N, CA, C and O atoms as a printed pandas DataFrame, in Angstrom:
     atom_number atom_name residue_name chain_id  residue_number  x_coord  y_coord  z_coord
0              1         N          MET        A               1  -99.632   31.687  124.020
1              2        CA          MET        A               1  -98.218   31.298  123.634
2              3         C          MET        A               1  -96.801   31.054  124.392
3              4         O          MET        A               1  -95.981   30.137  124.427
4              5         N          THR        A               2  -96.984   32.873  125.224
5              6        CA          THR        A               2  -95.654   33.014  125.739
6              7         C          THR        A               2  -96.187   32.021  127.503
7              8         O          THR        A               2  -95.625   31.451  128.438
8              9         N          LEU        A               3  -97.147   32.253  127.187
9             10        CA          LEU        A               3  -97.458   31.637  129.083
10            11         C          LEU        A               3  -97.121   30.172  128.947
11            12         O          LEU        A               3  -96.351   29.785  129.826
12            13         N          MET        A               4  -97.410   29.472  128.278
13            14        CA          MET        A               4  -96.717   27.986  128.298
14            15         C          MET        A               4  -95.095   27.816  128.049
15            16         O          MET        A               4  -94.227   27.028  128.423
16            17         N          LEU        A               5  -95.173   29.167  127.086
17            18        CA          LEU        A               5  -93.140   28.768  126.813
18            19         C          LEU        A               5  -92.858   28.785  128.465
19            20         O          LEU        A               5  -92.705   27.829  129.225
20            21         N          VAL        A               6  -92.844   30.286  128.752
21            22        CA          VAL        A               6  -92.813   30.408  130.432
22            23         C          VAL        A               6  -93.030   29.188  131.777
23            24         O          VAL        A               6  -92.182   28.834  132.596
24            25         N          LEU        A               7  -94.308   28.783  131.658
25            26        CA          LEU        A               7  -94.338   27.344  132.100
26            27         C          LEU        A               7  -93.689   26.029  131.999
27            28         O          LEU        A               7  -93.332   25.347  132.960
28            29         N          GLY        A               8  -93.557   25.705  130.658
29            30        CA          GLY        A               8  -92.777   24.959  129.819
30            31         C          GLY        A               8  -91.230   25.049  130.205
31            32         O          GLY        A               8  -90.735   23.935  130.381
32            33         N          ALA        A               9  -90.488   25.958  130.350
33            34        CA          ALA        A               9  -89.595   25.872  131.052
34            35         C          ALA        A               9  -89.288   26.076  132.409
35            36         O          ALA        A               9  -88.103   26.063  132.741
36            37         N          CYS        A              10  -90.139   26.256  133.218
37            38        CA          CYS        A              10  -89.934   26.029  134.541
38            39         C          CYS        A              10  -90.027   24.711  135.209
39            40         O          CYS        A              10  -89.381   24.442  136.222
40            41         N          ALA        A              11  -91.051   23.686  134.475
41            42        CA          ALA        A              11  -91.218   22.381  134.302
42            43         C          ALA        A              11  -90.214   21.243  133.669
43            44         O          ALA        A              11  -90.200   20.018  133.791
44            45         N          ALA        A              12  -89.460   22.073  133.011
45            46        CA          ALA        A              12  -88.155   21.239  132.840
46            47         C          ALA        A              12  -86.990   21.148  133.269
47            48         O          ALA        A              12  -86.008   20.407  133.246
48            49         N          ARG        A              13  -87.464   22.386  133.789
49            50        CA          ARG        A              13  -85.907   22.629  134.543
50            51         C          ARG        A              13  -85.757   21.896  135.718
51            52         O          ARG        A              13  -84.544   21.764  135.884
52            53         N          GLY        A              14  -86.580   21.167  136.924
53            54        CA          GLY        A              14  -86.659   20.696  137.631
54            55         C          GLY        A              14  -86.808   21.325  138.845
55            56         O          GLY        A              14  -87.003   22.530  138.688
56            57         N          PRO        A              15  -86.788   20.888  140.290
57            58        CA          PRO        A              15  -86.390   21.046  141.295
58            59         C          PRO        A              15  -84.948   22.092  141.427
59            60         O          PRO        A              15  -83.881   22.187  140.821
60            61         N          ASP        A              16  -85.629   22.803  142.613
61            62        CA          ASP        A              16  -84.027   23.607  142.919
62            63         C          ASP        A              16  -83.717   22.544  143.994
63            64         O          ASP        A              16  -84.095   22.937  145.098
64            65         N          TRP        A              17  -83.010   21.025  144.025
65            66        CA          TRP        A              17  -82.574   20.672  145.384
66            67         C          TRP        A              17  -81.158   21.362  146.501
67            68         O          TRP        A              17  -80.889   20.943  147.627
68            69         N          ASN        A              18  -80.698   22.097  146.017
69            70        CA          ASN        A              18  -79.226   23.292  146.662
70            71         C          ASN        A              18  -80.115   23.955  147.944
71            72         O          ASN        A              18  -79.719   23.936  149.109
72            73         N          GLY        A              19  -81.751   24.708  147.370
73            74        CA          GLY        A              19  -81.806   25.793  148.200
74            75         C          GLY        A              19  -82.510   25.046  148.934
75            76         O          GLY        A              19  -82.757   25.769  149.899
76            77         N          MET        A              20  -83.255   23.542  149.202
77            78        CA          MET        A              20  -83.694   23.037  150.009
78            79         C          MET        A              20  -83.339   23.022  151.080
79            80         O          MET        A              20  -82.120   23.173  151.168
80            81         N          ALA        A              21  -84.006   22.868  152.277
81            82        CA          ALA        A              21  -83.017   23.307  153.735
82            83         C          ALA        A              21  -83.689   21.902  154.790
83            84         O          ALA        A              21  -84.808   21.390  154.793
84            85         N          VAL        A              22  -82.672   21.658  155.467
85            86        CA          VAL        A              22  -83.055   20.484  156.705
86            87         C          VAL        A              22  -83.901   21.182  157.313
87            88         O          VAL        A              22  -83.688   22.319  157.734
88            89         N          ASP        A              23  -85.348   20.318  157.453
89            90        CA          ASP        A              23  -85.533   20.260  158.893
90            91         C          ASP        A              23  -85.431   20.149  159.878
91            92         O          ASP        A              23  -85.085   19.054  160.322
92            93         N          PRO        A              24  -85.768   21.607  161.013
93            94        CA          PRO        A              24  -84.756   20.880  162.706
94            95         C          PRO        A              24  -85.492   20.947  163.102
95            96         O          PRO        A              24  -85.404   21.715  164.060
96            97         N          MET        A              25  -86.912   20.330  162.903
97            98        CA          MET        A              25  -87.528   19.451  164.296
98            99         C          MET        A              25  -86.702   18.578  165.008
99           100         O          MET        A              25  -86.376   17.471  164.581
100          101         N          THR        A              26  -86.407   18.974  165.924
101          102        CA          THR        A              26  -86.654   18.195  167.263
102          103         C          THR        A              26  -87.567   17.011  167.896
103          104         O          THR        A              26  -88.624   17.332  168.439
104          105         N          THR        A              27  -87.039   15.159  167.812
105          106        CA          THR        A              27  -88.623   14.567  169.252
106          107         C          THR        A              27  -88.099   14.656  169.936
107          108         O          THR        A              27  -87.012   15.232  169.966
108          109         N          SER        A              28  -88.761   14.011  170.954
109          110        CA          SER        A              28  -88.312   13.529  172.442
110          111         C          SER        A              28  -88.817   12.178  172.784
111          112         O          SER        A              28  -89.558   11.669  171.943
112          113         N          ALA        A              29  -88.413   11.118  174.460
113          114        CA          ALA        A              29  -88.827   10.440  174.097
114          115         C          ALA        A              29  -90.350   10.621  174.663
115          116         O          ALA        A              29  -90.874   11.650  175.092
116          117         N          VAL        A              30  -91.064    8.926  174.495
117          118        CA          VAL        A              30  -93.090    9.094  175.191
118          119         C          VAL        A              30  -92.357    9.754  176.100
119          120         O          VAL        A              30  -91.181   10.117  176.120
120          121         N          PRO        A              31  -93.637    9.886  177.167
121          122        CA          PRO        A              31  -93.620   10.956  178.383
122          123         C          PRO        A              31  -93.694   10.293  179.254
123          124         O          PRO        A              31  -94.758   10.832  179.556
124          125         N          VAL        A              32  -93.525    9.311  180.294
125          126        CA          VAL        A              32  -93.437    8.638  181.687
126          127         C          VAL        A              32  -94.486    8.514  182.087
127          128         O          VAL        A              32  -94.686    7.683  182.973
128          129         N          GLN        A              33  -95.640    9.378  181.522
129          130        CA          GLN        A              33  -97.090    8.744  182.174
130          131         C          GLN        A              33  -98.009    8.106  181.532
131          132         O          GLN        A              33  -99.058    7.773  182.083
132          133         N          ALA        A              34  -97.551    7.669  179.393
133          134        CA          ALA        A              34  -98.145    6.918  179.171
134          135         C          ALA        A              34  -97.855    5.753  179.556
135          136         O          ALA        A              34  -98.757    4.936  179.371
136          137         N          SER        A              35  -96.550    5.215  180.214
137          138        CA          SER        A              35  -96.499    3.530  180.947
138          139         C          SER        A              35  -97.186    3.603  181.766
139          140         O          SER        A              35  -98.062    2.738  181.778
140          141         N          ALA        A              36  -97.202    4.904  183.186
141          142        CA          ALA        A              36  -97.907    4.375  184.013
142          143         C          ALA        A              36  -99.546    4.435  183.441
143          144         O          ALA        A              36 -100.055    3.655  184.246
144          145         N          GLN        A              37 -100.444    4.794  182.728
145          146        CA          GLN        A              37 -100.657    4.553  182.545
146          147         C          GLN        A              37 -101.498    2.949  181.663
147          148         O          GLN        A              37 -102.690    2.698  181.486
148          149         N          SER        A              38 -100.438    2.277  181.345
149          150        CA          SER        A              38 -100.265    1.153  180.412
150          151         C          SER        A              38 -100.244    0.217  181.699
151          152         O          SER        A              38 -100.906   -0.821  181.678
152          153         N          ASP        A              39  -99.531    0.546  182.766
153          154        CA          ASP        A              39  -99.685   -0.255  184.073
154          155         C          ASP        A              39 -100.910   -0.219  184.583
155          156         O          ASP        A              39 -101.199   -1.230  185.224
156          157         N          ILE        A              40 -101.820    0.692  184.509
157          158        CA          ILE        A              40 -102.964    1.184  185.182
158          159         C          ILE        A              40 -104.005   -0.028  184.342
159          160         O          ILE        A              40 -104.837   -0.654  184.999
160          161         N          TYR        A              41 -103.854   -0.239  182.970
161          162        CA          TYR        A              41 -104.474   -0.909  182.212
162          163         C          TYR        A              41 -104.058   -2.445  181.998
163          164         O          TYR        A              41 -104.805   -3.315  181.550
164          165         N          GLU        A              42 -103.045   -2.573  182.305
165          166        CA          GLU        A              42 -102.482   -4.081  183.128
166          167         C          GLU        A              42 -103.192   -4.734  183.840
167          168         O          GLU        A              42 -103.748   -5.832  183.813
168          169         N          LEU        A              43 -103.060   -3.568  184.746
169          170        CA          LEU        A              43 -103.717   -3.898  186.339
170          171         C          LEU        A              43 -104.999   -4.100  186.210
171          172         O          LEU        A              43 -105.468   -5.054  186.832
172          173         N          SER        A              44 -105.948   -3.223  185.335
173          174        CA          SER        A              44 -107.643   -3.731  184.849
174          175         C          SER        A              44 -107.391   -4.815  184.283
175          176         O          SER        A              44 -107.719   -5.738  185.028
176          177         N          ASP        A              45 -107.028   -5.121  183.462
177          178        CA          ASP        A              45 -106.566   -6.416  182.109
178          179         C          ASP        A              45 -106.781   -7.531  183.022
179          180         O          ASP        A              45 -107.811   -8.202  182.948
180          181         N          SER        A              46 -105.720   -7.806  184.018
181          182        CA          SER        A              46 -105.005   -8.672  184.750
182          183         C          SER        A              46 -106.703   -9.214  185.739
183          184         O          SER        A              46 -107.198  -10.340  185.717
184          185         N          LYS        A              47 -107.176   -8.130  186.412
185          186        CA          LYS        A              47 -108.476   -8.463  187.208
186          187         C          LYS        A              47 -109.728   -8.919  186.157
187          188         O          LYS        A              47 -110.144  -10.066  186.316
188          189         N          VAL        A              48 -110.271   -8.211  185.239
189          190        CA          VAL        A              48 -110.819   -9.510  184.247
190          191         C          VAL        A              48 -110.882  -10.663  184.159
191          192         O          VAL        A              48 -111.779  -11.470  184.405
192          193         N          ILE        A              49 -109.163  -10.813  183.524
193          194        CA          ILE        A              49 -108.754  -12.404  183.854
194          195         C          ILE        A              49 -109.028  -12.934  184.484
195          196         O          ILE        A              49 -109.786  -13.844  184.149
196          197         N          ARG        A              50 -108.627  -12.793  185.941
197          198        CA          ARG        A              50 -108.773  -13.361  187.009
198          199         C          ARG        A              50 -110.343  -13.641  187.290
199          200         O          ARG        A              50 -110.945  -14.656  187.639
200          201         N          GLU        A              51 -110.599  -12.822  187.106
201          202        CA          GLU        A              51 -112.929  -12.916  187.363
202          203         C          GLU        A              51 -112.863  -13.781  186.551
203          204         O          GLU        A              51 -113.514  -14.687  187.070
204          205         N          ALA        A              52 -112.292  -14.346  185.020
205          206        CA          ALA        A              52 -112.824  -15.464  183.840
206          207         C          ALA        A              52 -112.171  -17.063  184.239
207          208         O          ALA        A              52 -112.627  -18.174  183.970
208          209         N          LEU        A              53 -110.993  -16.689  184.944
209          210        CA          LEU        A              53 -110.255  -17.491  185.710
210          211         C          LEU        A              53 -111.359  -18.784  186.798
211          212         O          LEU        A              53 -111.574  -19.996  186.771
212          213         N          ALA        A              54 -111.921  -17.242  187.898
213          214        CA          ALA        A              54 -112.735  -17.724  188.990
214          215         C          ALA        A              54 -113.423  -18.444  189.042
215          216         O          ALA        A              54 -113.531  -19.196  190.010
216          217         N          ALA        A              55 -114.354  -18.491  187.723
217          218        CA          ALA        A              55 -115.568  -18.682  186.888
218          219         C          ALA        A              55 -115.540  -20.301  186.464
219          220         O          ALA        A              55 -116.509  -21.043  186.621
220          221         N          LEU        A              56 -114.401  -20.670  185.964
221          222        CA          LEU        A              56 -114.278  -22.012  185.490
222          223         C          LEU        A              56 -114.931  -23.175  186.398
223          224         O          LEU        A              56 -114.616  -22.860  187.546
224          225         N          PRO        A              57 -115.219  -23.629  186.417
225          226        CA          PRO        A              57 -115.656  -24.785  187.393
226          227         C          PRO        A              57 -114.451  -25.491  187.428
227          228         O          PRO        A              57 -113.665  -25.763  186.521
228          229         N          GLU        A              58 -114.425  -25.855  189.158
229          230        CA          GLU        A              58 -113.124  -26.589  190.052
230          231         C          GLU        A              58 -112.999  -28.041  189.291
231          232         O          GLU        A              58 -114.057  -28.623  189.051
232          233         N          GLY        A              59 -111.655  -28.708  188.864
233          234        CA          GLY        A              59 -111.547  -29.809  188.412
234          235         C          GLY        A              59 -111.398  -30.458  187.518
235          236         O          GLY        A              59 -110.850  -31.560  187.544
236          237         N          GLN        A              60 -112.097  -29.613  186.024
237          238        CA          GLN        A              60 -112.455  -29.766  185.271
238          239         C          GLN        A              60 -111.594  -29.996  183.950
239          240         O          GLN        A              60 -111.387  -28.784  184.009
240          241         N          SER        A              61 -111.121  -30.269  183.180
241          242        CA          SER        A              61 -110.193  -29.806  182.067
242          243         C          SER        A              61 -110.265  -28.778  181.319
243          244         O          SER        A              61 -111.158  -28.922  180.484
244          245         N          ILE        A              62 -109.594  -27.557  181.219
245          246        CA          ILE        A              62 -110.181  -27.050  180.023
246          247         C          ILE        A              62 -109.396  -27.163  178.654
247          248         O          ILE        A              62 -108.222  -26.816  178.529
248          249         N          SER        A              63 -110.015  -27.581  177.850
249          250        CA          SER        A              63 -109.929  -27.814  175.863
250          251         C          SER        A              63 -109.751  -26.415  175.328
251          252         O          SER        A              63 -108.704  -25.931  174.898
252          253         N          GLU        A              64 -110.851  -25.881  175.413
253          254        CA          GLU        A              64 -110.831  -24.093  174.062
254          255         C          GLU        A              64 -110.228  -23.151  175.079
255          256         O          GLU        A              64 -110.206  -23.214  176.308
256          257         N          ALA        A              65 -109.803  -22.368  174.335
257          258        CA          ALA        A              65 -109.545  -21.032  174.417
258          259         C          ALA        A              65 -110.909  -20.116  175.304
259          260         O          ALA        A              65 -112.064  -20.156  174.882
260          261         N          ILE        A              66 -110.559  -19.425  176.406
261          262        CA          ILE        A              66 -111.633  -19.068  177.504
262          263         C          ILE        A              66 -111.591  -16.998  176.890
263          264         O          ILE        A              66 -111.025  -16.038  177.414
264          265         N          GLY        A              67 -112.140  -17.056  176.097
265          266        CA          GLY        A              67 -112.413  -15.595  175.737
266          267         C          GLY        A              67 -112.529  -14.444  176.535
267          268         O          GLY        A              67 -113.060  -14.726  177.609
268          269         N          TRP        A              68 -112.173  -12.999  176.402
269          270        CA          TRP        A              68 -111.726  -12.358  177.796
270          271         C          TRP        A              68 -111.866  -10.742  176.559
271          272         O          TRP        A              68 -111.335  -10.782  175.450
272          273         N          SER        A              69 -112.582   -9.594  177.010
273          274        CA          SER        A              69 -112.459   -8.275  176.993
274          275         C          SER        A              69 -112.669   -7.828  178.175
275          276         O          SER        A              69 -113.221   -8.460  179.075
276          277         N          ASN        A              70 -112.112   -6.373  178.264
277          278        CA          ASN        A              70 -112.091   -5.484  179.600
278          279         C          ASN        A              70 -112.177   -4.335  178.599
279          280         O          ASN        A              70 -111.325   -3.855  177.852
280          281         N          ALA        A              71 -114.145   -3.879  178.919
281          282        CA          ALA        A              71 -114.928   -2.701  178.264
282          283         C          ALA        A              71 -114.132   -1.086  178.724
283          284         O          ALA        A              71 -114.137    0.034  178.213
284          285         N          ARG        A              72 -113.494   -1.692  179.942
285          286        CA          ARG        A              72 -112.714   -0.363  180.876
286          287         C          ARG        A              72 -111.812    0.105  180.021
287          288         O          ARG        A              72 -111.669    1.327  179.987
288          289         N          THR        A              73 -110.845   -0.895  178.973
289          290        CA          THR        A              73 -109.786   -0.463  178.484
290          291         C          THR        A              73 -109.820   -0.574  177.258
291          292         O          THR        A              73 -109.042    0.038  176.526
292          293         N          GLY        A              74 -110.700   -1.351  176.849
293          294        CA          GLY        A              74 -110.544   -1.859  175.597
294          295         C          GLY        A              74 -109.931   -2.954  175.030
295          296         O          GLY        A              74 -110.369   -3.505  174.021
296          297         N          SER        A              75 -108.738   -3.371  175.743
297          298        CA          SER        A              75 -108.411   -4.976  175.370
298          299         C          SER        A              75 -109.331   -6.310  175.743
299          300         O          SER        A              75 -110.294   -6.518  176.480
300          301         N          LEU        A              76 -108.683   -6.939  175.023
301          302        CA          LEU        A              76 -109.125   -8.166  174.177
302          303         C          LEU        A              76 -108.005   -9.761  174.528
303          304         O          LEU        A              76 -106.776   -9.757  174.455
304          305         N          GLY        A              77 -108.702  -10.732  174.821
305          306        CA          GLY        A              77 -107.472  -11.687  174.625
306          307         C          GLY        A              77 -108.330  -13.015  174.411
307          308         O          GLY        A              77 -109.476  -12.915  173.974
308          309         N          ASP        A              78 -107.770  -14.277  174.723
309          310        CA          ASP        A              78 -107.619  -15.351  174.509
310          311         C          ASP        A              78 -107.110  -16.511  175.532
311          312         O          ASP        A              78 -106.249  -17.304  175.149
312          313         N          ILE        A              79 -107.547  -16.575  176.570
313          314        CA          ILE        A              79 -107.132  -17.477  178.005
314          315         C          ILE        A              79 -106.270  -18.915  177.617
315          316         O          ILE        A              79 -106.985  -19.350  176.715
316          317         N          GLN        A              80 -105.363  -19.717  177.744
317          318        CA          GLN        A              80 -105.046  -20.769  177.385
318          319         C          GLN        A              80 -104.478  -21.456  178.041
319          320         O          GLN        A              80 -104.599  -21.039  179.193
320          321         N          SER        A              81 -103.717  -22.567  178.000
321          322        CA          SER        A              81 -103.103  -23.568  178.703
322          323         C          SER        A              81 -103.262  -23.577  180.099
323          324         O          SER        A              81 -102.307  -23.520  180.873
324          325         N          VAL        A              82 -105.202  -23.691  180.671
325          326        CA          VAL        A              82 -105.333  -23.612  182.239
326          327         C          VAL        A              82 -104.430  -24.948  182.830
327          328         O          VAL        A              82 -104.103  -25.928  182.161
328          329         N          GLU        A              83 -104.138  -24.715  184.206
329          330        CA          GLU        A              83 -103.778  -25.870  184.734
330          331         C          GLU        A              83 -103.578  -25.880  185.703
331          332         O          GLU        A              83 -102.518  -25.444  186.152
332          333         N          GLU        A              84 -104.684  -26.473  186.558
333          334        CA          GLU        A              84 -105.060  -26.052  187.835
334          335         C          GLU        A              84 -104.381  -27.065  188.875
335          336         O          GLU        A              84 -104.442  -28.259  188.583
336          337         N          ARG        A              85 -103.864  -26.765  189.831
337          338        CA          ARG        A              85 -103.241  -27.877  190.776
338          339         C          ARG        A              85 -103.273  -27.264  192.016
339          340         O          ARG        A              85 -103.260  -26.034  192.062
340          341         N          ASN        A              86 -103.315  -27.952  193.068
341          342        CA          ASN        A              86 -103.281  -28.091  194.748
342          343         C          ASN        A              86 -102.611  -27.514  195.253
343          344         O          ASN        A              86 -103.591  -28.257  195.306
344          345         N          ASP        A              87 -101.611  -26.657  195.979
345          346        CA          ASP        A              87 -100.855  -26.299  196.863
346          347         C          ASP        A              87 -100.827  -26.544  197.969
347          348         O          ASP        A              87 -100.573  -25.493  198.556
348          349         N          GLU        A              88 -101.034  -28.015  199.236
349          350        CA          GLU        A              88 -101.447  -27.377  200.525
350          351         C          GLU        A              88 -102.667  -26.802  200.542
351          352         O          GLU        A              88 -102.940  -25.760  201.139
352          353         N          GLY        A              89 -103.542  -27.578  199.783
353          354        CA          GLY        A              89 -105.182  -26.521  200.491
354          355         C          GLY        A              89 -104.937  -25.315  199.335
355          356         O          GLY        A              89 -106.049  -24.789  199.321
356          357         N          VAL        A              90 -104.431  -24.864  198.736
357          358        CA          VAL        A              90 -104.920  -23.363  198.067
358          359         C          VAL        A              90 -104.761  -24.705  196.234
359          360         O          VAL        A              90 -103.977  -25.438  195.632
360          361         N          LEU        A              91 -106.145  -24.168  196.209
361          362        CA          LEU        A              91 -106.366  -24.169  194.242
362          363         C          LEU        A              91 -105.964  -23.267  193.745
363          364         O          LEU        A              91 -106.518  -22.192  193.972
364          365         N          CYS        A              92 -104.525  -23.348  192.617
365          366        CA          CYS        A              92 -104.196  -22.046  192.129
366          367         C          CYS        A              92 -104.149  -23.254  190.360
367          368         O          CYS        A              92 -104.067  -24.468  190.173
368          369         N          ARG        A              93 -104.266  -21.893  189.343
369          370        CA          ARG        A              93 -104.186  -21.939  187.992
370          371         C          ARG        A              93 -103.512  -21.239  187.291
371          372         O          ARG        A              93 -103.606  -20.015  187.211
372          373         N          THR        A              94 -102.641  -22.046  186.614
373          374        CA          THR        A              94 -101.860  -21.302  186.164
374          375         C          THR        A              94 -101.865  -21.108  184.566
375          376         O          THR        A              94 -102.292  -22.213  184.232
376          377         N          PHE        A              95 -101.657  -20.389  183.351
377          378        CA          PHE        A              95 -102.372  -19.685  182.089
378          379         C          PHE        A              95 -101.541  -19.436  181.544
379          380         O          PHE        A              95 -100.501  -19.160  182.141
380          381         N          THR        A              96 -101.599  -19.417  180.270
381          382        CA          THR        A              96 -101.153  -18.064  179.357
382          383         C          THR        A              96 -102.105  -17.578  178.353
383          384         O          THR        A              96 -102.418  -18.525  177.631
384          385         N          THR        A              97 -102.651  -16.572  178.032
385          386        CA          THR        A              97 -103.127  -15.376  177.684
386          387         C          THR        A              97 -102.413  -14.538  176.371
387          388         O          THR        A              97 -101.263  -14.108  176.452
388          389         N          SER        A              98 -103.185  -14.382  175.262
389          390        CA          SER        A              98 -103.303  -13.047  174.836
390          391         C          SER        A              98 -103.703  -11.801  175.200
391          392         O          SER        A              98 -104.774  -11.665  175.792
392          393         N          ARG        A              99 -102.982  -10.829  174.928
393          394        CA          ARG        A              99 -103.665   -9.402  175.288
394          395         C          ARG        A              99 -103.340   -8.852  174.149
395          396         O          ARG        A              99 -102.246   -9.013  173.609
396          397         N          GLU        A             100 -104.529   -7.969  173.574
397          398        CA          GLU        A             100 -104.571   -7.545  172.617
398          399         C          GLU        A             100 -104.879   -5.917  173.159
399          400         O          GLU        A             100 -105.832   -5.959  173.936
400          401         N          THR        A             101 -104.451   -4.743  173.015
401          402        CA          THR        A             101 -104.612   -3.788  173.064
402          403         C          THR        A             101 -104.025   -2.611  172.136
403          404         O          THR        A             101 -103.256   -3.032  171.272
404          405         N          PHE        A             102 -104.267   -1.007  172.144
405          406        CA          PHE        A             102 -104.228   -0.264  171.246
406          407         C          PHE        A             102 -102.765   -0.528  170.931
407          408         O          PHE        A             102 -102.483   -0.139  169.797
408          409         N          GLU        A             103 -101.984   -0.947  171.440
409          410        CA          GLU        A             103 -100.477   -0.733  171.934
410          411         C          GLU        A             103  -99.691   -2.229  170.593
411          412         O          GLU        A             103  -98.585   -2.333  170.064
412          413         N          GLY        A             104 -100.783   -2.977  170.538
413          414        CA          GLY        A             104 -100.093   -4.246  170.081
414          415         C          GLY        A             104 -100.976   -5.784  170.749
415          416         O          GLY        A             104 -101.866   -5.850  171.597
416          417         N          VAL        A             105 -100.530   -6.496  170.237
417          418        CA          VAL        A             105 -100.837   -8.029  170.728
418          419         C          VAL        A             105  -99.584   -8.677  171.577
419          420         O          VAL        A             105  -98.500   -9.042  171.123
420          421         N          SER        A             106 -100.050   -8.714  172.959
421          422        CA          SER        A             106  -98.922   -9.387  173.599
422          423         C          SER        A             106  -99.460  -10.855  174.144
423          424         O          SER        A             106 -100.611  -11.240  173.934
424          425         N          LEU        A             107  -98.427  -11.659  174.908
425          426        CA          LEU        A             107  -98.857  -13.420  175.591
426          427         C          LEU        A             107  -97.949  -13.090  176.907
427          428         O          LEU        A             107  -96.864  -12.658  177.294
428          429         N          TYR        A             108  -98.863  -13.472  177.192
429          430        CA          TYR        A             108  -98.409  -13.326  178.426
430          431         C          TYR        A             108  -98.655  -14.774  179.737
431          432         O          TYR        A             108  -99.265  -15.796  179.423
432          433         N          TYR        A             109  -98.184  -14.608  180.844
433          434        CA          TYR        A             109  -97.898  -16.047  181.766
434          435         C          TYR        A             109  -98.762  -15.373  182.545
435          436         O          TYR        A             109  -99.115  -14.219  182.301
436          437         N          GLY        A             110  -99.264  -16.237  183.797
437          438        CA          GLY        A             110  -99.699  -15.903  184.633
438          439         C          GLY        A             110 -100.160  -17.035  185.787
439          440         O          GLY        A             110 -100.411  -18.168  185.376
440          441         N          GLU        A             111 -100.281  -16.746  187.255
441          442        CA          GLU        A             111 -101.659  -17.094  187.638
442          443         C          GLU        A             111 -101.957  -17.117  188.828
443          444         O          GLU        A             111 -101.220  -17.200  189.811
444          445         N          SER        A             112 -103.830  -16.989  188.706
445          446        CA          SER        A             112 -104.476  -17.079  190.119
446          447         C          SER        A             112 -104.634  -17.652  190.803
447          448         O          SER        A             112 -104.977  -18.755  190.375
448          449         N          CYS        A             113 -104.595  -17.595  191.796
449          450        CA          CYS        A             113 -105.059  -18.554  192.993
450          451         C          CYS        A             113 -105.947  -18.064  194.355
451          452         O          CYS        A             113 -106.007  -17.098  195.116
452          453         N          ARG        A             114 -106.545  -19.284  194.165
453          454        CA          ARG        A             114 -108.075  -18.964  195.480
454          455         C          ARG        A             114 -107.787  -18.974  196.744
455          456         O          ARG        A             114 -107.682  -20.022  197.383
456          457         N          SER        A             115 -107.621  -17.765  197.262
457          458        CA          SER        A             115 -107.871  -18.333  198.996
458          459         C          SER        A             115 -108.747  -18.969  199.989
459          460         O          SER        A             115 -109.965  -19.116  199.885
460          461         N          PRO        A             116 -107.720  -19.459  201.313
461          462        CA          PRO        A             116 -108.598  -19.753  202.170
462          463         C          PRO        A             116 -110.026  -19.293  202.178
463          464         O          PRO        A             116 -110.830  -20.181  202.459
464          465         N          SER        A             117 -110.636  -17.830  201.877
465          466        CA          SER        A             117 -111.431  -17.451  202.151
466          467         C          SER        A             117 -112.768  -17.276  201.062
467          468         O          SER        A             117 -113.960  -16.992  201.180
468          469         N          GLY        A             118 -111.796  -17.635  199.890
469          470        CA          GLY        A             118 -112.278  -17.862  198.507
470          471         C          GLY        A             118 -112.117  -17.390  197.432
471          472         O          GLY        A             118 -112.105  -17.848  196.290
472          473         N          ALA        A             119 -111.918  -15.876  198.110
473          474        CA          ALA        A             119 -111.418  -14.982  196.810
474          475         C          ALA        A             119 -110.000  -15.081  196.373
475          476         O          ALA        A             119 -108.921  -15.077  196.965
476          477         N          TRP        A             120 -110.477  -15.196  194.796
477          478        CA          TRP        A             120 -109.517  -15.463  194.146
478          479         C          TRP        A             120 -108.448  -13.773  193.566
479          480         O          TRP        A             120 -108.858  -12.672  193.197
480          481         N          TRP        A             121 -106.784  -14.410  193.769
481          482        CA          TRP        A             121 -105.772  -13.375  193.717
482          483         C          TRP        A             121 -104.826  -13.457  192.649
483          484         O          TRP        A             121 -104.247  -14.447  192.203
484          485         N          MET        A             122 -104.797  -12.896  192.491
485          486        CA          MET        A             122 -103.757  -13.206  190.787
486          487         C          MET        A             122 -101.964  -13.136  191.529
487          488         O          MET        A             122 -101.617  -12.188  192.233
488          489         N          ARG        A             123 -100.957  -14.396  191.165
489          490        CA          ARG        A             123 -100.272  -14.309  192.171
490          491         C          ARG        A             123  -98.833  -14.067  191.393
491          492         O          ARG        A             123  -97.782  -13.786  191.968
492          493         N          ARG        A             124  -99.010  -14.241  189.901
493          494        CA          ARG        A             124  -98.392  -13.909  188.715
494          495         C          ARG        A             124  -98.952  -13.553  187.291
495          496         O          ARG        A             124  -99.504  -14.422  186.616
496          497         N          PHE        A             125  -98.820  -12.405  186.893
497          498        CA          PHE        A             125  -99.425  -11.919  185.341
498          499         C          PHE        A             125  -98.018  -10.639  184.989
499          500         O          PHE        A             125  -97.572   -9.660  185.587
500          501         N          GLU        A             126  -97.706  -11.370  183.653
501          502        CA          GLU        A             126  -96.201  -10.718  183.309
502          503         C          GLU        A             126  -95.891  -10.984  181.341
503          504         O          GLU        A             126  -95.866  -12.104  180.831
504          505         N          PRO        A             127  -95.755  -10.077  180.800
505          506        CA          PRO        A             127  -95.668  -10.576  179.911
506          507         C          PRO        A             127  -94.114  -11.687  179.241
507          508         O          PRO        A             127  -92.937  -11.485  179.541
508          509         N          ALA        A             128  -94.634  -12.788  178.327
509          510        CA          ALA        A             128  -93.909  -13.847  177.883
510          511         C          ALA        A             128  -92.435  -13.493  177.285
511          512         O          ALA        A             128  -91.709  -14.391  176.860
């Protein structure tokens, strides 16, 4: 019975807020290497997107989204709004794509072109 009275008195008193101290922990910015790694992932993803665009038949309109995924980075997305044009013999395709990464989902604008040798290259790939 005495034990219950002692425990009851402690519980009724409540916490001692005056005795609590502020935690002096300090935080810092994200290391620069994290953004460099993100750039490498973005470059790898742009290569996968470029290859998906290169595989499209020439001269056909694209009405459906084209899915892409990069097993190397874990990123994925849908290519949409593909528009094809021919600038002085150079075939280019402008597009928008979603890009879902571990950091979140973003929208990108881009343009991929075919060189005279037939190889495709990314002229522009940037966040919207």
